[in-house]
PDB file of C-alpha atoms in Angstrom:
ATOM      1  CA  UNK A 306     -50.850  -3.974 -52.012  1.00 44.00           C
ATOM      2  CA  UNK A 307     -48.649  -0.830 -51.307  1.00 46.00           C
ATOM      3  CA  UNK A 308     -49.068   1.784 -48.443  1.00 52.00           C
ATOM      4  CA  UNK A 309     -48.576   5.479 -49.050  1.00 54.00           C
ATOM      5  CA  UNK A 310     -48.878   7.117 -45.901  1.00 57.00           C
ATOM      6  CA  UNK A 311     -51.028  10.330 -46.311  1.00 61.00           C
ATOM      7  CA  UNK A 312     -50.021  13.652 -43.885  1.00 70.00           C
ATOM      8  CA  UNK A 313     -51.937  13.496 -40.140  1.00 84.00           C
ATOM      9  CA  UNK A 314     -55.788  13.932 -40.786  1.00 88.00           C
ATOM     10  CA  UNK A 315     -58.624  13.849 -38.246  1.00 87.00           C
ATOM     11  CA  UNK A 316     -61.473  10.834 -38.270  1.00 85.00           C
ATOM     12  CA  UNK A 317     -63.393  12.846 -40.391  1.00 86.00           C
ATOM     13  CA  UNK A 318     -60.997  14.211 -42.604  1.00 89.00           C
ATOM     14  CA  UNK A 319     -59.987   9.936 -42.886  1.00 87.00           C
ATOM     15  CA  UNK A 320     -63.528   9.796 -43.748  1.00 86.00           C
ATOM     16  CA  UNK A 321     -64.058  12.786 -46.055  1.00 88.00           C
ATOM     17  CA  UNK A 322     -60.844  11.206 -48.124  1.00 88.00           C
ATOM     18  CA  UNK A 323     -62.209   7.808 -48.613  1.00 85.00           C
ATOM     19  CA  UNK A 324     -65.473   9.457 -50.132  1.00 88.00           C
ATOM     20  CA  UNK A 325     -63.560  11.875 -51.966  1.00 91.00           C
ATOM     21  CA  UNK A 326     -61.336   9.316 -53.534  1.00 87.00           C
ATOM     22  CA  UNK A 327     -63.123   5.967 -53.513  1.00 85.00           C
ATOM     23  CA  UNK A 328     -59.646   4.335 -52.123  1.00 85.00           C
ATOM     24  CA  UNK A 329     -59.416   2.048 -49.232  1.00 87.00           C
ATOM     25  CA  UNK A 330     -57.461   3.987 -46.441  1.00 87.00           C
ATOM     26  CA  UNK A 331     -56.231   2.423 -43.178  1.00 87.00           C
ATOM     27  CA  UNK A 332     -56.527   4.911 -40.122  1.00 91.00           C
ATOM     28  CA  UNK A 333     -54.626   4.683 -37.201  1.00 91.00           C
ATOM     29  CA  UNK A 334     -53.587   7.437 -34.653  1.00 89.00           C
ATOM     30  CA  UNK A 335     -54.187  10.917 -36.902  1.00 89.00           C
ATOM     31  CA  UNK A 336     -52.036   8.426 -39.836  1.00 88.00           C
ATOM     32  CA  UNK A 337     -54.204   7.931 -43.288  1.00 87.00           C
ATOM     33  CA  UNK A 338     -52.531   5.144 -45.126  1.00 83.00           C
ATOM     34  CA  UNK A 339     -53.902   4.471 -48.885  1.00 80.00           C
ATOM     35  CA  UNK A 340     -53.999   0.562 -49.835  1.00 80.00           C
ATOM     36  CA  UNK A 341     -53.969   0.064 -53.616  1.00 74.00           C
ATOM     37  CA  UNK A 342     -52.324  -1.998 -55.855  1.00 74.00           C
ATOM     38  CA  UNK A 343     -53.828  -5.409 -55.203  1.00 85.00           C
ATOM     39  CA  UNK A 344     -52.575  -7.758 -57.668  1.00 91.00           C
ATOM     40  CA  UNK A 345     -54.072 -10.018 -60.083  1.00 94.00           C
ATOM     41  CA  UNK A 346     -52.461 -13.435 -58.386  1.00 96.00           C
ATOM     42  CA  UNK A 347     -53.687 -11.705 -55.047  1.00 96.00           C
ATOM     43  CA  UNK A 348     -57.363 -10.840 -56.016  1.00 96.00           C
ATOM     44  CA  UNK A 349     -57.589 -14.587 -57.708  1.00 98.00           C
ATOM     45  CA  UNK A 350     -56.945 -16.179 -54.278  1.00 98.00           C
ATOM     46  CA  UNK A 351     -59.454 -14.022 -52.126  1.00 98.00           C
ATOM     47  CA  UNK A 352     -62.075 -14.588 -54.664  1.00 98.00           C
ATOM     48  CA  UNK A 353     -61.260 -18.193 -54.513  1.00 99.00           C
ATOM     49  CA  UNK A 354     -61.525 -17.971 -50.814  1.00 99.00           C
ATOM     50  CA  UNK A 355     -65.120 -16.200 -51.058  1.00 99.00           C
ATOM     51  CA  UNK A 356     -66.171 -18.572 -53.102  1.00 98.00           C
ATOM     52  CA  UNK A 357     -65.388 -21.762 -50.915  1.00 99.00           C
ATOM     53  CA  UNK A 358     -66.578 -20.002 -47.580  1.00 99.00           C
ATOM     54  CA  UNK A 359     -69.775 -18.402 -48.994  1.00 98.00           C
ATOM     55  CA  UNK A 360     -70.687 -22.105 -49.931  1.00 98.00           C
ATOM     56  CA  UNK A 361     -70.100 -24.131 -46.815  1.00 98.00           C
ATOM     57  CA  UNK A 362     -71.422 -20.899 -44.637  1.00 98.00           C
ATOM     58  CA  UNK A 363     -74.843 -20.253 -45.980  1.00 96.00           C
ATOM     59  CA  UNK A 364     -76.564 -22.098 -44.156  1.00 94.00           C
ATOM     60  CA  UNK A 365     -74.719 -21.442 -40.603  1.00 98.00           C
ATOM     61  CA  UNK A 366     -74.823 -17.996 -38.673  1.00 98.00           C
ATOM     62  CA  UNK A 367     -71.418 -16.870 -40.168  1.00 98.00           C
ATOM     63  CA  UNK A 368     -71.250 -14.391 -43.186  1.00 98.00           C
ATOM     64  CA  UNK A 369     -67.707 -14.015 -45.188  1.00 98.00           C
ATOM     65  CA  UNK A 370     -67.388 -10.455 -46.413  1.00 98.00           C
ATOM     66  CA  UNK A 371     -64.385  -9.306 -49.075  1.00 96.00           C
ATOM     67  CA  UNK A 372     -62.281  -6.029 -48.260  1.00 94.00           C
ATOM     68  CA  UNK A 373     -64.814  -3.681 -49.506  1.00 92.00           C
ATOM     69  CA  UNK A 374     -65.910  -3.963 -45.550  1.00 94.00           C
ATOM     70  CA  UNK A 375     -64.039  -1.498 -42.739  1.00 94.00           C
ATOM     71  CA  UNK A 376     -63.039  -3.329 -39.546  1.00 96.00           C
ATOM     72  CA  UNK A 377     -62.497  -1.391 -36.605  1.00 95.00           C
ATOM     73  CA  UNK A 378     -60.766  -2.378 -33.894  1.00 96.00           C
ATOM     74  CA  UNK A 379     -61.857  -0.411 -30.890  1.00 92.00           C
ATOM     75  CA  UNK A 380     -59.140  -1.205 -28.500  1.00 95.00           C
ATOM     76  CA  UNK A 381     -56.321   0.350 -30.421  1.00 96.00           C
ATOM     77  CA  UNK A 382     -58.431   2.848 -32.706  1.00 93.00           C
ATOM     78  CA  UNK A 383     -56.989   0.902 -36.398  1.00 94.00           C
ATOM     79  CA  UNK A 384     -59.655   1.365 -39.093  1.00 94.00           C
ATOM     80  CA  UNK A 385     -58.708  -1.374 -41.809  1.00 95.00           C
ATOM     81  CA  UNK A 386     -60.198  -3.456 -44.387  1.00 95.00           C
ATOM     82  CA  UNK A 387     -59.299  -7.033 -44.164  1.00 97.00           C
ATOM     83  CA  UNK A 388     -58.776  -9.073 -47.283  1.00 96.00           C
ATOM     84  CA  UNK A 389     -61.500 -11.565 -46.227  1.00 98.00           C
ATOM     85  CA  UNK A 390     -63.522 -10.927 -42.795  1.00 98.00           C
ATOM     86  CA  UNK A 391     -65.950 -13.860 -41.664  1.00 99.00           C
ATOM     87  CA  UNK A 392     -68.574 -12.844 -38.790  1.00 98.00           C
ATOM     88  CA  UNK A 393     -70.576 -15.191 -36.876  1.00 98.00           C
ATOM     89  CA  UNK A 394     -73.728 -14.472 -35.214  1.00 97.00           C
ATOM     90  CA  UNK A 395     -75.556 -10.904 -34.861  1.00 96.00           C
ATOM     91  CA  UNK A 396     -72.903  -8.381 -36.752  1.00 95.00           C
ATOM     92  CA  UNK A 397     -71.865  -5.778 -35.083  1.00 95.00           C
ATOM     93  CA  UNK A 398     -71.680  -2.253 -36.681  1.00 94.00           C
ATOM     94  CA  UNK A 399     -70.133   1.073 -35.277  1.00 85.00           C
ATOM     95  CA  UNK A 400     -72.925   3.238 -33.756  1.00 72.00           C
ATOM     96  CA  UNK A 401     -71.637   6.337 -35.958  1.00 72.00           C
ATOM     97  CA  UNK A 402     -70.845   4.021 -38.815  1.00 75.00           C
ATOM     98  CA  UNK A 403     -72.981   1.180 -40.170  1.00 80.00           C
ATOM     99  CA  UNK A 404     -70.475   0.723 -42.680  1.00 86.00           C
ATOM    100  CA  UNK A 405     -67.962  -0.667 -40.070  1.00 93.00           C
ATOM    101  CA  UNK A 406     -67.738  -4.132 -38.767  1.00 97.00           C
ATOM    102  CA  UNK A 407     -66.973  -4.437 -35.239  1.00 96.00           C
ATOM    103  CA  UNK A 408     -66.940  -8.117 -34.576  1.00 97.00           C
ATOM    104  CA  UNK A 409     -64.729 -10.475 -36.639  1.00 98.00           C
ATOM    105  CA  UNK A 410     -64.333 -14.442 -36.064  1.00 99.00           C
ATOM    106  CA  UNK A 411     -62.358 -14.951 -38.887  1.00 99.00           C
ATOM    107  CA  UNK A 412     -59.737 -12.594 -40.526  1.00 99.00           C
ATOM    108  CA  UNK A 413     -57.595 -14.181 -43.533  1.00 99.00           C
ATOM    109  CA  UNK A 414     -55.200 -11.848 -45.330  1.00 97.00           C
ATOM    110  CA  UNK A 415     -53.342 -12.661 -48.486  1.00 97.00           C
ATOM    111  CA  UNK A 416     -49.732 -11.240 -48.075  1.00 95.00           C
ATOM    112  CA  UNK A 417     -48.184  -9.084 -50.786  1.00 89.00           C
ATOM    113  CA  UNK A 418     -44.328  -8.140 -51.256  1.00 85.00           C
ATOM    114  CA  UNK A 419     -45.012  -4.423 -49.538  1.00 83.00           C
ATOM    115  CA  UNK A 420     -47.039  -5.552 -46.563  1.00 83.00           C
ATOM    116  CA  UNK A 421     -45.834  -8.527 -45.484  1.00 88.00           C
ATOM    117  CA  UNK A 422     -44.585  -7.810 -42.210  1.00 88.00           C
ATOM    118  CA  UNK A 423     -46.981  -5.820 -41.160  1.00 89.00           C
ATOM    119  CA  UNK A 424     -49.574  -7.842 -41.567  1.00 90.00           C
ATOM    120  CA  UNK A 425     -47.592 -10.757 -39.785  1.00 90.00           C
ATOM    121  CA  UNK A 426     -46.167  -8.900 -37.376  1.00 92.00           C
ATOM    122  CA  UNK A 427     -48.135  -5.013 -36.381  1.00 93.00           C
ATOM    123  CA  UNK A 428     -51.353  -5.433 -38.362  1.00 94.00           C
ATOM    124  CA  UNK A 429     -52.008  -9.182 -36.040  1.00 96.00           C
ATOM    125  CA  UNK A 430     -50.931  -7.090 -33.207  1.00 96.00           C
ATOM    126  CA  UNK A 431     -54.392  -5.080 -33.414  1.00 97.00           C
ATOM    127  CA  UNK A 432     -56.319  -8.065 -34.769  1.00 97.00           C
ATOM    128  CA  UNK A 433     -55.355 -10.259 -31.180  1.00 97.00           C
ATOM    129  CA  UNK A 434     -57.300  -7.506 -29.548  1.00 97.00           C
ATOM    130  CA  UNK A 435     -60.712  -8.306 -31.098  1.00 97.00           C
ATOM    131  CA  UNK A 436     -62.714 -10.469 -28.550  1.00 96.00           C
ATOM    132  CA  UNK A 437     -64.715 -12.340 -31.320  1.00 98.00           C
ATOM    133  CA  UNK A 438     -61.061 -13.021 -33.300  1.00 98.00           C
ATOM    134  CA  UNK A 439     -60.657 -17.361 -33.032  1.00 98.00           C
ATOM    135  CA  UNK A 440     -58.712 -17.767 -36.098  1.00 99.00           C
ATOM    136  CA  UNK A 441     -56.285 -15.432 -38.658  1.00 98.00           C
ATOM    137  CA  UNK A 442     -54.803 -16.568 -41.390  1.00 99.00           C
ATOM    138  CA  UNK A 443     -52.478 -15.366 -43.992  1.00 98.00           C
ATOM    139  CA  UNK A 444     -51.921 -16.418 -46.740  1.00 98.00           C
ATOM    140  CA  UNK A 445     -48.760 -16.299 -49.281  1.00 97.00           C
ATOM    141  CA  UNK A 446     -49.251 -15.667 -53.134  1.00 95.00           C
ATOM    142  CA  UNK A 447     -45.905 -16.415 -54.681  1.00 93.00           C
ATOM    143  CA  UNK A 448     -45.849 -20.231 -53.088  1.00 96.00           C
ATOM    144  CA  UNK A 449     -47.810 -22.631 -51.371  1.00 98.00           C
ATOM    145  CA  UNK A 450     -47.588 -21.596 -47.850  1.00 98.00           C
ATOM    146  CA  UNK A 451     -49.991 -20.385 -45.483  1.00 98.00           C
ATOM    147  CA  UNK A 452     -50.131 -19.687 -41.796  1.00 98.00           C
ATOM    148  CA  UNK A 453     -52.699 -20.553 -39.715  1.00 99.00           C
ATOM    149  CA  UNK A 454     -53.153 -19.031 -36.422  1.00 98.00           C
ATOM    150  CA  UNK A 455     -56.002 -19.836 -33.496  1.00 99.00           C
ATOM    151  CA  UNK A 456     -57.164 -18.855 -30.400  1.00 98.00           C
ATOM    152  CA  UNK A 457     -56.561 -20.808 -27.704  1.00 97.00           C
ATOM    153  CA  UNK A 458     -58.577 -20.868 -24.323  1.00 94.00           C
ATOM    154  CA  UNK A 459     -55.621 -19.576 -22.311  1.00 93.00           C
ATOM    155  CA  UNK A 460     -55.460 -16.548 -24.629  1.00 87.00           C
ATOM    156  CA  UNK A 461     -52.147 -17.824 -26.395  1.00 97.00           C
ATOM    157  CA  UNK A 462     -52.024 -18.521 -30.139  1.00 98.00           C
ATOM    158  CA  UNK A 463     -51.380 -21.749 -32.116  1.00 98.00           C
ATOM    159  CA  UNK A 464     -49.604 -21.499 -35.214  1.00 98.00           C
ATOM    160  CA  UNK A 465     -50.188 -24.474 -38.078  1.00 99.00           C
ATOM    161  CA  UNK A 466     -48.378 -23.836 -41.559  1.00 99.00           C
ATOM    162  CA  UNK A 467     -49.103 -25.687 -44.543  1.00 99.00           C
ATOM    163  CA  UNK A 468     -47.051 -26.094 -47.361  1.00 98.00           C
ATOM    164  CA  UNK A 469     -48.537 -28.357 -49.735  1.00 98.00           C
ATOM    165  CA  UNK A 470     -51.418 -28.182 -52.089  1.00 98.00           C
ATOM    166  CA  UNK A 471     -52.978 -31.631 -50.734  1.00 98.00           C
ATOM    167  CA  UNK A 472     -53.213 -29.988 -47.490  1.00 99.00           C
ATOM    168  CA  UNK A 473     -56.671 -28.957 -46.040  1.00 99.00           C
ATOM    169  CA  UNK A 474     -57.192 -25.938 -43.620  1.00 99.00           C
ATOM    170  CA  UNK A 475     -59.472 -26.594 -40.547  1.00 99.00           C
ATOM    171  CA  UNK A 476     -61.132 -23.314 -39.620  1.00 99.00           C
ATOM    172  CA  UNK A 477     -63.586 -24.627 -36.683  1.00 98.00           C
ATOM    173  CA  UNK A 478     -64.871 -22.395 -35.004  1.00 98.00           C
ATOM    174  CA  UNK A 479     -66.214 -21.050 -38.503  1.00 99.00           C
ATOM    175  CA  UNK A 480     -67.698 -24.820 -39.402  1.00 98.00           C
ATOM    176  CA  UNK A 481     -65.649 -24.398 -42.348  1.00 99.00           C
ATOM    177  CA  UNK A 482     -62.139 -25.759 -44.493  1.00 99.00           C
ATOM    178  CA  UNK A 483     -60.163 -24.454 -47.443  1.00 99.00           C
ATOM    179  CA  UNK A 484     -58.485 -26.755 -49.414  1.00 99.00           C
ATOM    180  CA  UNK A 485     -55.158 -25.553 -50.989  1.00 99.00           C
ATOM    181  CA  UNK A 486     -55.579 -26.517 -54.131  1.00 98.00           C
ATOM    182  CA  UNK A 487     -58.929 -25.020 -54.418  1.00 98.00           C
ATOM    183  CA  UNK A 488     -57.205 -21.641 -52.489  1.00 99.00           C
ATOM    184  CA  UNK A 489     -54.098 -21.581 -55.425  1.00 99.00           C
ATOM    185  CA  UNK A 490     -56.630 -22.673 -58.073  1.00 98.00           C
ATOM    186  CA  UNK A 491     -55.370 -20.959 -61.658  1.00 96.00           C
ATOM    187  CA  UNK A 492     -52.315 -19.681 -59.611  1.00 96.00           C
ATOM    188  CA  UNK A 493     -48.546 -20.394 -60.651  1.00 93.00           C
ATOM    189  CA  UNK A 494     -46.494 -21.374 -58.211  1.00 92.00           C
ATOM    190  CA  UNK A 495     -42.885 -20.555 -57.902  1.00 79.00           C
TER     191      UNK A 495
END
């Protein structure tokens, strides 16, 4: 995915352009930031993803939602759309818009070229500030590598990589697990 950053605009200009154009847009602080470009590798491992969660989740409290869903992350006011969002127990919408998930347990992004470091690095900045937030993982698309951050009860994070398609992700506090080779299923690998 690429970002084109659009002039300053108002929430509800943000809004008015999302319903104008039908494009995701990230909002943050007046900034309108369009997210297109998704790739074909990059949409093959989030549906892969869906497909493993929505199975071992449906009969547990947690629902796994694709990036057609806003997030908003009230403490620092950034309105995104996570690749892959996972909820667990009564959702939480914004008041003024239903349409907006407020309460995340699980938030796994699959990194493209563009975007990389800000979703490592900026985009995780916001997403540590979301109460609910136990585990975030991203997820590369070019290799086998993937990065596996959780919550600890001191308020630190605990990184775990995996590198190898035998590996088998432990998401917990989701009652769930992704296997890499079901994650890069159909994918080439460099």
């Amino acid at each position: 995915m690429s970002a084109e950053a659009i002039p300053s605009k108002t929430f509800d200009e943000y809004l008015a352009i999302e319903k104008e154009t039908g494009i995701k847009h990230e909002y943050y602080q007046g900034k309108v930031y369009a997210m297109t470009g998704a790739s074909a590798r990059h949409n093959l491992i989030v549906s892969n993803i869906i497909a493993s969660l929505h199975q071992q989740l449906r009969q547990s409290p947690c629902r796994v939602f694709p990036s057609d869903l806003r997030l908003q992350i009230s403490q620092t006011g950034l309105y995104t759309y996570p690749d892959i969002s996972v909820a667990c127990g009564t959702l939480e919408f914004g008041s003024e818009r239903p349409d907006t998930l407020l309460n995340s347990t699980c938030l796994i992004e699959v990194l493209s070229p563009s975007i990389e470091n800000y979703d490592r690095g900026m985009k995780f900045e916001h997403y540590r500030t979301i109460s609910s937030l136990q585990i975030y993982l991203v997820i590369a698309q070019d290799r086998c590598h993937c990065e596996l951050y959780l919550r600890q009860t001191d308020h630190r994070w605990l990184l775990i990589e995996f590198w190898s398609l035998e590996q088998t992700i432990q998401l917990e506090a989701i009652n769930a697990q992704l296997k890499l080779n079901d994650v890069y299923e159909y994918i080439e690998l460099a």
